[in-house]
Each structure stands twice: as C-alpha cells, then as structure tokens.
Amino acid sequence: MAPHATDARSSYAAPRSNSISSGDSPDITVLVSSRAIIGTRLSSATIVISTVTGKITSIFHSVLSPSDFPPGTPYEDCSPHILLPGLVDAHVHLNEPGRTEWEGFWTGTKAAAFGGVTTVIDMPLNAIPPTTTVAGLKEKVAAAQGKCWVDVGFYGGIVPGNLAELKPLVKEGVRGFKGFLIDSGVEEFPAVSSLDVAKVFQELADEPTTVMFHAEMIPPISASVGDDVQWSLPPLEPTGPLDAYQTFLDSRPSSFEVYAIAEILSLAFLAPRLPLHIVHLSAVEAIPYLRDARARGVKITAETCFHYLSLAAERIKAGDTRHKCCPPIRTQGNQDGLWSELTRDDDSVIKTIVSDHSPCTPNLKLLPSDVPGATSAKPEAGQAAGDFFSAWGGISSVGLGLPILWTEATKSHRNVSIQDIVRWCCKATAQQVGLEKQKGELAVGLDGDVAVFDDEAEFVVEPSTMLFRNKCSPYEGMRLKGVVRQTWVRGQRVFSRRDGFGKKNGPVGKLLLEPRTH
C-alpha cells in the first residue's frame, strides 16, 4: 500500500553540474550507497538529511562525492550495503510502567534500533495501568521520557466501560485502538463483547483512527475446548500431553479466528468509513472472509507476524514454550498459505508484517532446564515445566524481523524481494498508523530514518544479539541472513554494528503524539 504522496515529496532533486554551493547550509548529513530503495527502485543514491529538522531535503539518483558538499559535511558511504527506510514495527509490547521487568522503553527500543527499526508503536496492554484512559496514556508518556532510542507511538485500548475515553484518546494522539474478543491473559485488559464492539464502531465512526482486534472467539459449539481456554487452561478433553505443542494447537483451532473475523465483519456496516484491522493473523482459513469483505467495500486489512512466516508447528519440540503465542503458530502448510497471500499479484488482504514482540520474564515461560533461556526458578504449585497451557504466551523478536524475513526471502521457493519487505514493514506499517507523511519511505520531506542493511552477512541469534530485556526467544541459536550495520533516526546515527550505541547523545527517540488527521 503506497503512502499518499504530494508533488513535493515524490520529486527528487537532480544533481548539480558541479557541486553544491559552499553558501548552502552545512547543517546536513549525507548518506550514500551504490544500492538504496527509493520508491520501488533499487538504485544508487545520495540522501541529504537536515540536522536541524531531521528531514530528508534531497535525494540524488547517483553517488555524489564528499567534494560536492560544503567542507566538514558529515558524509557516510555505505556501499555496497542497502539503504532502507527505517522499519516501522506497528505491534510491540513495551510493558512499561507496571511490568517493566518484562520489557521497558530503554531495552525495547534499543533492540528495535539494533534491527533497523526506527519507529515502534506500543500496544495498550501488559503495562499497568493499560492505555485505556487518557490518564493511563499520560502515565505511559511520563515513563517513556528520555528512554527511547527510536521514535515511539502509542495505541489506545478498548475494554468494557471505557467508551467515553476513546475520543479524548484520539485527541491525545493515539495511533489507533485495540480490543480482544477472547481473554487477553491480563485481568486489567478484559475482552469486549459484540455489544461493546457495536458501541465502539458507532463512537469512532467518523474519527481519524483505526480499530484493531485480536480476532479469536470461541464458537458456540466446539469439540476441543470449553470456556477454560480463555485462561489458557488445558482443554476439557486434552488431545495429548500438555507439553506437546500439538495439544496446545488443538486447543486454539483456526475456527476461533474465522468466527471472530466473521463477527467483526457482521458489525462493520455500523461504521463504513472506519478503517478496521486484524492483528497477528495466523489462520489462512480466515483469508477468504477478509477478501470477500474488501471486495464489498469494507475497509479492513490484516497483519501477520515474523513468527507465523518462519516457524512451524511440526518443528516445535516438546516443552519448548518459547514458541507459545496466541493465536498459535500453525503448520508448515498454513505458513506457506500466508506467504502465498502476501505475494499475490493482485491486492493481498495482508498488508503488513510486524513482530508482536510480547515478552515476559523467563520464569513465566516454564521452560525445561534443557531449553535455552531456562531459569532455575521452580514452577508454582499446579504448574509444570514445559506446560504449554500454564506458560505465558508471547514471542520475543523485536529487532530480529528484518533478518528473519530476509532469511525466508532468500529460500529458493520464495519469490520475495527487498522491495517487498520495505512495502510490508515500512510503507504499509507507516500508513496503517497514519504516519506515511513522516515515516516508511526514503523520500524528500520525510524523516531521515535509515537502516543500512548488509544483505550478504549472516549471524547467529544469541544473547548478545537479543537486546530486549529478557533473553528468551525461539530464534536463539538460529543462523539468520542479513545484518543491520547502522540505524539512523531523523539523521542521527543511533546504532552501528561496529561501534554500538551513541553514548554522547544518548536516546534521541521522540514520542509521536501529534493527533492523526486521517
């Protein structure tokens, strides 16, 4: 989904015949490479960024030399690495305040910068208080001050009884709203009913926002589970051992997602102009419902996640609860179906790919002692190591998404280019949250957010390359292709693989609180 471009933003300055006048302001930084993604093209480029505004002021479709700029101009030749727009991860749980021991602004945004992510949008739950009121948002904002290595925006939450807070939250600058149709796992963020959803649609029908859903619901009749699944307890009639991943997968079938999406679509007529969005879509069976709705004019999109595109149920070992998430990681065939939808020649219903970074302290994962990331803490009474039903659900991967996707893209049966990844993880995610006039593309007038990507290098995921707070991830030990060499936020280098993080300036990230206009 391309952002809405104006003439000023979509045009690029042409190289001058000699050099840029020495009378021009030296308050610029220049990044060049023999390869850059400009629009949909991979070409050589020179990118000029104002150090005053942080905006891209010029783009030249060639590599200019340092002598073309005023003496002393900071100049970085990144060749042969690829200059990419900084990624916009539109689904991250940073958890601060309240559960900062799970994740926080300092560690979560540092991990993001390590992977070329220059903007994260923080989910409204798992912090205490959740971002379901203006007061809760202000506590979030206060907690984030001075701790963000990249730019951070915020979602608001939809819970029973907070209808009067929604429009004020829009005015305070939230990028959208999220609600659950099944228990969220934390008591302070309860699920909403269909009646709640109908009221929300009517309340926000004409607001410049997006309403998003964790789309799982228990159908009226289900052979595999009862209501207890909402609390991640074992199914009433387990299909196998509780440390077997298949048992957990059986407890949250694809029908849960299909039923929830059908319920959302049945209410969409109440707000025909309101953009709707399905977070972390995992089940391919739901895609025809979304495709049909879009064909009928319903404004609905979906995202999927790095883990659904790279991990498969058949490869998850007994007790390895690092893989537990909701909706669950499904089969290899399901994964292939998600890739097929993403790479359609026509309009895919899946527009974006995000991390859904949802961490916790390692003890809550109940890992067996032989699984990387395990702790010496003993499970509480009634719990057992490796129990997929008692373990906390969530995958830690912020900052790993670009190499995860590139590793998958380079497999022989994938028809995926680096331009595709930019579209899914930069342009479309920026548009999803109303930031396409600032983020998601290397274009004149947008923020100078740049990831310098070495598409040939490889690395092994280990604690030193997982900068999030708790080093517990199913990607540990994997060899991934693609290394982010540098990350720039609004023309300031915040990270380099060689030198680490800039200690002189510290975190330079801004909080994105300007209200949406569309």
Short mmCIF file of N, CA, C and O in Angstrom, two decimals, residues 453-495:
data_model
loop_
_atom_site.label_atom_id
_atom_site.label_comp_id
_atom_site.label_asym_id
_atom_site.label_seq_id
_atom_site.Cartn_x
_atom_site.Cartn_y
_atom_site.Cartn_z
N PHE A 453 21.64 -1.89 5.51
CA PHE A 453 21.42 -3.33 5.56
C PHE A 453 22.44 -4.08 4.72
O PHE A 453 22.55 -3.87 3.51
N ASP A 454 23.18 -4.97 5.37
CA ASP A 454 24.12 -5.87 4.71
C ASP A 454 23.38 -7.16 4.40
O ASP A 454 23.14 -7.99 5.27
N ASP A 455 22.99 -7.32 3.15
CA ASP A 455 22.13 -8.44 2.77
C ASP A 455 22.89 -9.73 2.56
O ASP A 455 22.27 -10.78 2.32
N GLU A 456 24.21 -9.71 2.65
CA GLU A 456 25.01 -10.92 2.46
C GLU A 456 25.51 -11.53 3.76
O GLU A 456 25.72 -12.73 3.84
N ALA A 457 25.70 -10.71 4.78
CA ALA A 457 26.26 -11.20 6.05
C ALA A 457 25.26 -12.08 6.78
O ALA A 457 24.04 -11.98 6.58
N GLU A 458 25.78 -12.94 7.63
CA GLU A 458 24.94 -13.80 8.46
C GLU A 458 25.36 -13.68 9.92
O GLU A 458 26.49 -13.24 10.22
N PHE A 459 24.47 -14.03 10.82
CA PHE A 459 24.82 -14.05 12.23
C PHE A 459 23.96 -15.09 12.94
O PHE A 459 22.91 -15.49 12.44
N VAL A 460 24.43 -15.52 14.09
CA VAL A 460 23.69 -16.47 14.91
C VAL A 460 23.01 -15.69 16.03
O VAL A 460 23.64 -14.86 16.70
N VAL A 461 21.73 -15.95 16.22
CA VAL A 461 20.99 -15.28 17.29
C VAL A 461 21.45 -15.85 18.63
O VAL A 461 21.35 -17.05 18.88
N GLU A 462 21.96 -14.97 19.46
CA GLU A 462 22.44 -15.36 20.78
C GLU A 462 22.15 -14.20 21.74
O GLU A 462 21.67 -13.14 21.29
N PRO A 463 22.36 -14.37 23.03
CA PRO A 463 22.02 -13.27 23.95
C PRO A 463 22.60 -11.92 23.57
O PRO A 463 21.94 -10.90 23.75
N SER A 464 23.80 -11.90 22.98
CA SER A 464 24.40 -10.61 22.62
C SER A 464 23.71 -9.95 21.44
O SER A 464 23.89 -8.74 21.21
N THR A 465 22.91 -10.69 20.69
CA THR A 465 22.17 -10.10 19.57
C THR A 465 20.66 -10.04 19.84
O THR A 465 19.89 -9.75 18.94
N MET A 466 20.28 -10.33 21.08
CA MET A 466 18.89 -10.12 21.51
C MET A 466 18.93 -9.02 22.56
O MET A 466 19.18 -9.27 23.73
N LEU A 467 18.70 -7.79 22.14
CA LEU A 467 18.87 -6.67 23.05
C LEU A 467 17.64 -6.37 23.89
O LEU A 467 17.67 -5.49 24.75
N PHE A 468 16.54 -7.09 23.65
CA PHE A 468 15.40 -6.93 24.53
C PHE A 468 15.76 -7.44 25.92
O PHE A 468 16.74 -8.17 26.11
N ARG A 469 14.96 -7.04 26.91
CA ARG A 469 15.35 -7.22 28.31
C ARG A 469 15.60 -8.68 28.68
O ARG A 469 16.61 -9.02 29.31
N ASN A 470 14.68 -9.56 28.33
CA ASN A 470 14.79 -10.97 28.73
C ASN A 470 15.18 -11.82 27.52
O ASN A 470 14.49 -11.84 26.51
N LYS A 471 16.28 -12.50 27.64
CA LYS A 471 16.86 -13.24 26.51
C LYS A 471 16.20 -14.61 26.39
O LYS A 471 16.79 -15.66 26.68
N CYS A 472 14.98 -14.57 25.97
CA CYS A 472 14.19 -15.81 25.86
C CYS A 472 13.40 -15.73 24.57
O CYS A 472 12.37 -15.04 24.51
N SER A 473 13.87 -16.42 23.54
CA SER A 473 13.23 -16.33 22.23
C SER A 473 13.42 -17.64 21.47
O SER A 473 14.48 -18.26 21.56
N PRO A 474 12.42 -18.05 20.69
CA PRO A 474 12.58 -19.27 19.89
C PRO A 474 13.62 -19.12 18.79
O PRO A 474 14.01 -20.12 18.18
N TYR A 475 14.08 -17.89 18.53
CA TYR A 475 15.08 -17.69 17.48
C TYR A 475 16.51 -17.89 17.97
O TYR A 475 17.43 -17.93 17.16
N GLU A 476 16.68 -18.04 19.29
CA GLU A 476 18.04 -18.24 19.79
C GLU A 476 18.66 -19.49 19.17
O GLU A 476 18.05 -20.55 19.10
N GLY A 477 19.90 -19.34 18.71
CA GLY A 477 20.62 -20.44 18.07
C GLY A 477 20.45 -20.51 16.57
O GLY A 477 21.18 -21.25 15.90
N MET A 478 19.49 -19.77 16.02
CA MET A 478 19.28 -19.80 14.57
C MET A 478 20.31 -18.93 13.85
O MET A 478 20.73 -17.89 14.35
N ARG A 479 20.70 -19.36 12.67
CA ARG A 479 21.55 -18.55 11.80
C ARG A 479 20.65 -17.79 10.84
O ARG A 479 19.88 -18.39 10.08
N LEU A 480 20.76 -16.48 10.87
CA LEU A 480 19.93 -15.62 10.03
C LEU A 480 20.80 -14.88 9.02
O LEU A 480 21.97 -14.55 9.30
N LYS A 481 20.23 -14.61 7.88
CA LYS A 481 20.94 -13.88 6.83
C LYS A 481 20.47 -12.44 6.82
O LYS A 481 19.26 -12.17 6.79
N GLY A 482 21.43 -11.52 6.82
CA GLY A 482 21.13 -10.09 6.81
C GLY A 482 21.50 -9.45 8.14
O GLY A 482 21.03 -9.88 9.19
N VAL A 483 22.31 -8.42 8.07
CA VAL A 483 22.79 -7.73 9.27
C VAL A 483 22.58 -6.23 9.09
O VAL A 483 22.95 -5.67 8.05
N VAL A 484 21.98 -5.59 10.07
CA VAL A 484 21.86 -4.13 10.06
C VAL A 484 23.18 -3.55 10.55
O VAL A 484 23.58 -3.78 11.70
N ARG A 485 23.85 -2.82 9.68
CA ARG A 485 25.14 -2.23 10.03
C ARG A 485 25.01 -0.91 10.77
O ARG A 485 25.80 -0.60 11.65
N GLN A 486 24.00 -0.12 10.41
CA GLN A 486 23.78 1.16 11.07
C GLN A 486 22.29 1.46 11.09
O GLN A 486 21.55 1.04 10.19
N THR A 487 21.87 2.22 12.09
CA THR A 487 20.50 2.72 12.15
C THR A 487 20.53 4.21 12.44
O THR A 487 21.19 4.66 13.39
N TRP A 488 19.81 4.97 11.61
CA TRP A 488 19.75 6.43 11.72
C TRP A 488 18.31 6.85 12.00
O TRP A 488 17.38 6.38 11.32
N VAL A 489 18.12 7.70 12.98
CA VAL A 489 16.79 8.24 13.31
C VAL A 489 16.83 9.74 13.11
O VAL A 489 17.58 10.44 13.78
N ARG A 490 16.04 10.20 12.13
CA ARG A 490 16.00 11.63 11.80
C ARG A 490 17.39 12.22 11.63
O ARG A 490 17.71 13.29 12.14
N GLY A 491 18.22 11.50 10.88
CA GLY A 491 19.55 11.98 10.54
C GLY A 491 20.59 11.82 11.61
O GLY A 491 21.74 12.27 11.44
N GLN A 492 20.26 11.17 12.71
CA GLN A 492 21.23 10.92 13.77
C GLN A 492 21.49 9.42 13.86
O GLN A 492 20.56 8.63 13.96
N ARG A 493 22.77 9.07 13.82
CA ARG A 493 23.10 7.64 13.93
C ARG A 493 22.96 7.22 15.39
O ARG A 493 23.66 7.72 16.26
N VAL A 494 22.05 6.27 15.62
CA VAL A 494 21.82 5.81 16.99
C VAL A 494 22.49 4.47 17.25
O VAL A 494 22.68 4.09 18.41
N PHE A 495 22.85 3.76 16.17
CA PHE A 495 23.45 2.44 16.36
C PHE A 495 24.33 2.11 15.18
O PHE A 495 24.02 2.43 14.03
#
